[in-house]
XYZ file of C-alpha atoms in Angstrom:
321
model
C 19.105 51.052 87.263
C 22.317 50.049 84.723
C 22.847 46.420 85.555
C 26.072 45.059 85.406
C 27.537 43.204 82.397
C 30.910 41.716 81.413
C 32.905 44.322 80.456
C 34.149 42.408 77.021
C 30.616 42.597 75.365
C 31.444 45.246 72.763
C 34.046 43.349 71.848
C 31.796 40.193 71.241
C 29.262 41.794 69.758
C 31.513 43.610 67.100
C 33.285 40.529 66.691
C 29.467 38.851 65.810
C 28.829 41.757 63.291
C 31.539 41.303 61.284
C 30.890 37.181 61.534
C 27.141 37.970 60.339
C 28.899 40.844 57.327
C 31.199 37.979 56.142
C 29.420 34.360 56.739
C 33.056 33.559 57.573
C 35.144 33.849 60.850
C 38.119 33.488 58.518
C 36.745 36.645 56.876
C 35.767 38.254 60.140
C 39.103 37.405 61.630
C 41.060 38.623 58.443
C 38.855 42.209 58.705
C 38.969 42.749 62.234
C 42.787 41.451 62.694
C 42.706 39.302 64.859
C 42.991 35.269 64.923
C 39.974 32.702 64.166
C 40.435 31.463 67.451
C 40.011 34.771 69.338
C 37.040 35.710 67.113
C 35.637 32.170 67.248
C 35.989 32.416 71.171
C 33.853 35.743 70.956
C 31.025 34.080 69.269
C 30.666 31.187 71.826
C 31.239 34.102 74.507
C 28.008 35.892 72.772
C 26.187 32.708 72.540
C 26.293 31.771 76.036
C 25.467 35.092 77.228
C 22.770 35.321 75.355
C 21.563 31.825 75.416
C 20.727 32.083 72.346
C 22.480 30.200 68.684
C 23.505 32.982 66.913
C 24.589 31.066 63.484
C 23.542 27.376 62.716
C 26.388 25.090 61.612
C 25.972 23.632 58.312
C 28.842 21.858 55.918
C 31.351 24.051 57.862
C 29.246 27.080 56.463
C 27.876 29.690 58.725
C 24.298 30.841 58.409
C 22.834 33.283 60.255
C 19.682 32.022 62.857
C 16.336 34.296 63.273
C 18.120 35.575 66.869
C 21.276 36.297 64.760
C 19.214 38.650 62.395
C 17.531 40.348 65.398
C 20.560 41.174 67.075
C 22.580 42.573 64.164
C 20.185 44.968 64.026
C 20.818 45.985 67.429
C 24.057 45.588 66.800
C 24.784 48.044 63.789
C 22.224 50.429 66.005
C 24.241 50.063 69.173
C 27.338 50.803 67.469
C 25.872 53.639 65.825
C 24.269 55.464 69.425
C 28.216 54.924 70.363
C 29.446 56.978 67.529
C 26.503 59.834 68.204
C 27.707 59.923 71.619
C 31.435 60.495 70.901
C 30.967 62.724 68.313
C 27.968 64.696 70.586
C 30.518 64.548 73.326
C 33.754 65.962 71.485
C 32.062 68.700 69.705
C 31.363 72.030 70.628
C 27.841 73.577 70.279
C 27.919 75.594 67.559
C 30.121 73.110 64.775
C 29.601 69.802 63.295
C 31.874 67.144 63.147
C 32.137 63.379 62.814
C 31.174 61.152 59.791
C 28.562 60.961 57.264
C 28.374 58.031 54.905
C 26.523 58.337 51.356
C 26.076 55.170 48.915
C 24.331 56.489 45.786
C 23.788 56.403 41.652
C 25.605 58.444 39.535
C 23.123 59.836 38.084
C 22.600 61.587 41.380
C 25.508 62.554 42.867
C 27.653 62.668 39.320
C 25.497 65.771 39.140
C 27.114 69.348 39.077
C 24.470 70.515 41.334
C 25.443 67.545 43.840
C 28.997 68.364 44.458
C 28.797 71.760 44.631
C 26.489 71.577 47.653
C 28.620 68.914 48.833
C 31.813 70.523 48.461
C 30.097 73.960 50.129
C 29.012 71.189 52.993
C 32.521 70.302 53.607
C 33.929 73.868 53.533
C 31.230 74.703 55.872
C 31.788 72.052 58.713
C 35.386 71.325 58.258
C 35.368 68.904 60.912
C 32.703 66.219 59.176
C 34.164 63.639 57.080
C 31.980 62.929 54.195
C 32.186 59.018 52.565
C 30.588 59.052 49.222
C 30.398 55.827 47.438
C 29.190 55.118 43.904
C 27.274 52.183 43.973
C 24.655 50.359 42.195
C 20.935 50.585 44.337
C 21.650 46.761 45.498
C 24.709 47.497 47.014
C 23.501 50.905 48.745
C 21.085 48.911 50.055
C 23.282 46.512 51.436
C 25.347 49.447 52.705
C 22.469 51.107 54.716
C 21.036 47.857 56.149
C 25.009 46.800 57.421
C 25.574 50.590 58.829
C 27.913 51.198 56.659
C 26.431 54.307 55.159
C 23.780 56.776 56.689
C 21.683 56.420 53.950
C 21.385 56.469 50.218
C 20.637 58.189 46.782
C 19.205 55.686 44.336
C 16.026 54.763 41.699
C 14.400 51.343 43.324
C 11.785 49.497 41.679
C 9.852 48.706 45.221
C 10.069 50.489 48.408
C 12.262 48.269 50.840
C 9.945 47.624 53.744
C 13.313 48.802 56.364
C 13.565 51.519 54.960
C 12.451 55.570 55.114
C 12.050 56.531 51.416
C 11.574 59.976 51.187
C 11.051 61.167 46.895
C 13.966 62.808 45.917
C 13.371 63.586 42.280
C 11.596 61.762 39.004
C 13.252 61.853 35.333
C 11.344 60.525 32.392
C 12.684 57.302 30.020
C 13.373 58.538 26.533
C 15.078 56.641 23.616
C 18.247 56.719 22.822
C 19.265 56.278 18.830
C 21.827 57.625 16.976
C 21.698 61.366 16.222
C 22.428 60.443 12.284
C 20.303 57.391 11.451
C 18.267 56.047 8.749
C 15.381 55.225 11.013
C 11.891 56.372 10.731
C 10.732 57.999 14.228
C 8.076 60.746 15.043
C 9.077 63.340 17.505
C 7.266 61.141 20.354
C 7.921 57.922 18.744
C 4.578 55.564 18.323
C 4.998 51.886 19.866
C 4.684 50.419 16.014
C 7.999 52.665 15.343
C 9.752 51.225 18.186
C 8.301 47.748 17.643
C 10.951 47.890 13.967
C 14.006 48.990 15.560
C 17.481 47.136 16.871
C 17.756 47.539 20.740
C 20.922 47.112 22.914
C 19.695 45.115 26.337
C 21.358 46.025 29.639
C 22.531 42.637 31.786
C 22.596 43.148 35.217
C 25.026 41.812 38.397
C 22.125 38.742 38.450
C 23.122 38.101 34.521
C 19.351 39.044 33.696
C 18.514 40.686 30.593
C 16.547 44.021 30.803
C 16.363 47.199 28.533
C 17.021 48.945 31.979
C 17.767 48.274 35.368
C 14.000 49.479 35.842
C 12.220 48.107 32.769
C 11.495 44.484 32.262
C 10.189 42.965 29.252
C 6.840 43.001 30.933
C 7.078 46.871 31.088
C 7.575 47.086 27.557
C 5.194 44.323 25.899
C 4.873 46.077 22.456
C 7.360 48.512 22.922
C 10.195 47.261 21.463
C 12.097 45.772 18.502
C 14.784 42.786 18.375
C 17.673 42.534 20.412
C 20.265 43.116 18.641
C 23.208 42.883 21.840
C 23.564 42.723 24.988
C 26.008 44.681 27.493
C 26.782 45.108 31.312
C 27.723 48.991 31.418
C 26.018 51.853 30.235
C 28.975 53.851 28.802
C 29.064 50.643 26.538
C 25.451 51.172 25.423
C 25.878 54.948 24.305
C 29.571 53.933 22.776
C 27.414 51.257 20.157
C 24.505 53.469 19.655
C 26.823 56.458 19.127
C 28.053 54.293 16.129
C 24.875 53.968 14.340
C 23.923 50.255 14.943
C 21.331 49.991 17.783
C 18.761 52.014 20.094
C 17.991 51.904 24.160
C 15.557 52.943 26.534
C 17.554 54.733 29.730
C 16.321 57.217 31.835
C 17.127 61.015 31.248
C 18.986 61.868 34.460
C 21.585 58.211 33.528
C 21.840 59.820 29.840
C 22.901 63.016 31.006
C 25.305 61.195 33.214
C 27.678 60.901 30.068
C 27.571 64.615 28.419
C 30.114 63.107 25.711
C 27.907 61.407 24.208
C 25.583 64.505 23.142
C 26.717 64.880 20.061
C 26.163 61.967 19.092
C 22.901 60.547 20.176
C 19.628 61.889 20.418
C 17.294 61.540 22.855
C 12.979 61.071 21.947
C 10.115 61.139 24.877
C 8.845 58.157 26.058
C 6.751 59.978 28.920
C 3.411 59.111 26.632
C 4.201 55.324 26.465
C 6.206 54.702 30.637
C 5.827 56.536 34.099
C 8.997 58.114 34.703
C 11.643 56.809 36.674
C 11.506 58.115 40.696
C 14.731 58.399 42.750
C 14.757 58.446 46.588
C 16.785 59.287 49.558
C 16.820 55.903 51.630
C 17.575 55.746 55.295
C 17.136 52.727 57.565
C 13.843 52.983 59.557
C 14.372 53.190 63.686
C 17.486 54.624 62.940
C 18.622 58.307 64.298
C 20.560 60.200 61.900
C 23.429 61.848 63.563
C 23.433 65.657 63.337
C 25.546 65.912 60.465
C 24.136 63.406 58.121
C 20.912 64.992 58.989
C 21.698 68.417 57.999
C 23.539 67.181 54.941
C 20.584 64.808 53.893
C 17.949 67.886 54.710
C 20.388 70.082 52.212
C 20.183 67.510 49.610
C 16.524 66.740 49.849
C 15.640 70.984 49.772
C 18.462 71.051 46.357
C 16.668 68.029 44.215
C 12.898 69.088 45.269
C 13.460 72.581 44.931
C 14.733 71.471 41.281
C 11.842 69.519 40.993
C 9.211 71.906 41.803
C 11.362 74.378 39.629
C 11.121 72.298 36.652
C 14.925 73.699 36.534
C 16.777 70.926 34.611
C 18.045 70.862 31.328
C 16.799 68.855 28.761
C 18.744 66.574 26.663
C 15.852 65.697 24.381
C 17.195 66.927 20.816
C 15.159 64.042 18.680
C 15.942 65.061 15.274
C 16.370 62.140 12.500
């Protein structure tokens, strides 16, 4: 038995989500276009229905309650079951259509191997519309959790708890140093080698310094030599080492991101000194993948294994001083 409910609950709802996105109803208002009032009005409609406070008042700052959490997650999954059923609805039984959102690394979909199955995908199933968003793992996080993408293609350092995480490939860390330098390094370079030269750190979106996104000082206790600077981009790392004046530790698959660069680095294992680096495909658990962004993610997930088991990628490691 369907019970009846006021018919402008959508409404309040989506006007909630994009409340809880924001932590603004100026925000919210400004997104949805509509006025603070009307979107303020939706909230207190939610609120009463519900019986239930939805964000706690503080210093005219929003901040989303326990309840709030809960239902945003409903929310983003109600919303979602909506767009299954319009797509399911409209299309015919042998096509797909309808959207599939991707937030991922470049190192992972910046690959040749990527876009061509994408770009096959698309001529395929003319009717999908692919979103593909490059992103660091943070944000496609953030992008999965709020709906906004189906899932995503990214290296994590811990397995979100929400979260499928299905192995998509591995890639070892290797150091980077100039390809013409006056350093002394073996072919596998020993920790007391590494321990004398000048490293670049990387500073991430939180303003800490790390030699990666992935490895912390921690990781490396013994590994490593002064720092000599610090940067924000990685493009920016290979520019300064490409010019003779400091080293890095990156993983293989970010390196071969930037294929202008080979020339003028080279690249020396690290596999005997650091576990390699693992990349996933993230989706948000209790979510059902619509039928397009499941045959897409399937296609991806049979391409990077298949490479995987293959041991079909090319190696950039050239380490010749």
């Amino acid at each position: 038995m369907i019970e009846e409910f006021n018919g402008d609950f959508l409404q309040w709802i989506r006007g909630f989500y994009y409340v809880a996105r924001t932590g603004s109803i100026t925000r919210a208002a400004r997104k949805m276009n509509r006025s603070q009032s009307s979107v303020s009005y939706q909230i207190q409609c939610l609120e009463r229905q519900l019986n239930v406070s939805l964000f706690d008042r503080i210093n005219n700052r929003l901040k989303i309650t326990p309840q709030g959490v809960r239902l945003l997650d409903w929310t983003i999954v109600a919303f979602e079951l909506l767009d299954e059923l319009e797509e399911g609805i409209s299309a015919s039984c042998d096509e797909l259509n309808g959207k599939v959102g991707i937030s991922g690394s470049m190192p992972i979909i910046g690959q040749d191997m990527f876009s061509r199955l994408l770009s096959r995908f698309m001529r395929e199933n003319p009717r999908v519309h692919v979103t593909l968003r490059a992103c660091r793992p943070l944000e496609a996080i953030d992008d999965i959790e709020n709906g906004i993408s189906d899932f995503g293609l990214v290296a994590v350092g811990q397995k979100p708890e929400r979260f499928n995480v299905t192995p998509l490939c591995s890639t070892p860390f290797v150091l980077v140093a100039p390809k013409k330098h006056r350093f002394h390094l073996s072919p596998a370079p020993l920790p007391e080698e590494l321990r004398e030269l000048p490293f670049v750190m990387y500073m991430g979106n939180d303003r800490k310094e790390v030699y990666s996104p992935w490895l912390t000082a921690e990781h490396l206790k013994g590994l490593t030599g002064r720092t000599a600077m610090t940067v924000n981009q990685y493009q920016l790392v290979l520019q300064y080492i490409a010019r003779g004046s400091v080293c890095a530790i990156m993983d293989e698959l970010t390196l071969k991101t930037f294929p202008e660069y080979d020339r003028h680095v080279a690249a020396y294992p690290l596999s005997h000194l650091l576990e390699n680096l693992q990349y996933f495909l993230l989706a948000r658990r209790h979510r059902r993948l619509g039928a397009a962004a499941t045959v897409l993610s399937r296609e991806i997930l049979s391409l990077f294994q298949g490479n995987e088991d293959r041991g079909n990628h090319t190696s950039m490691l050239s380490g010749n001083s």
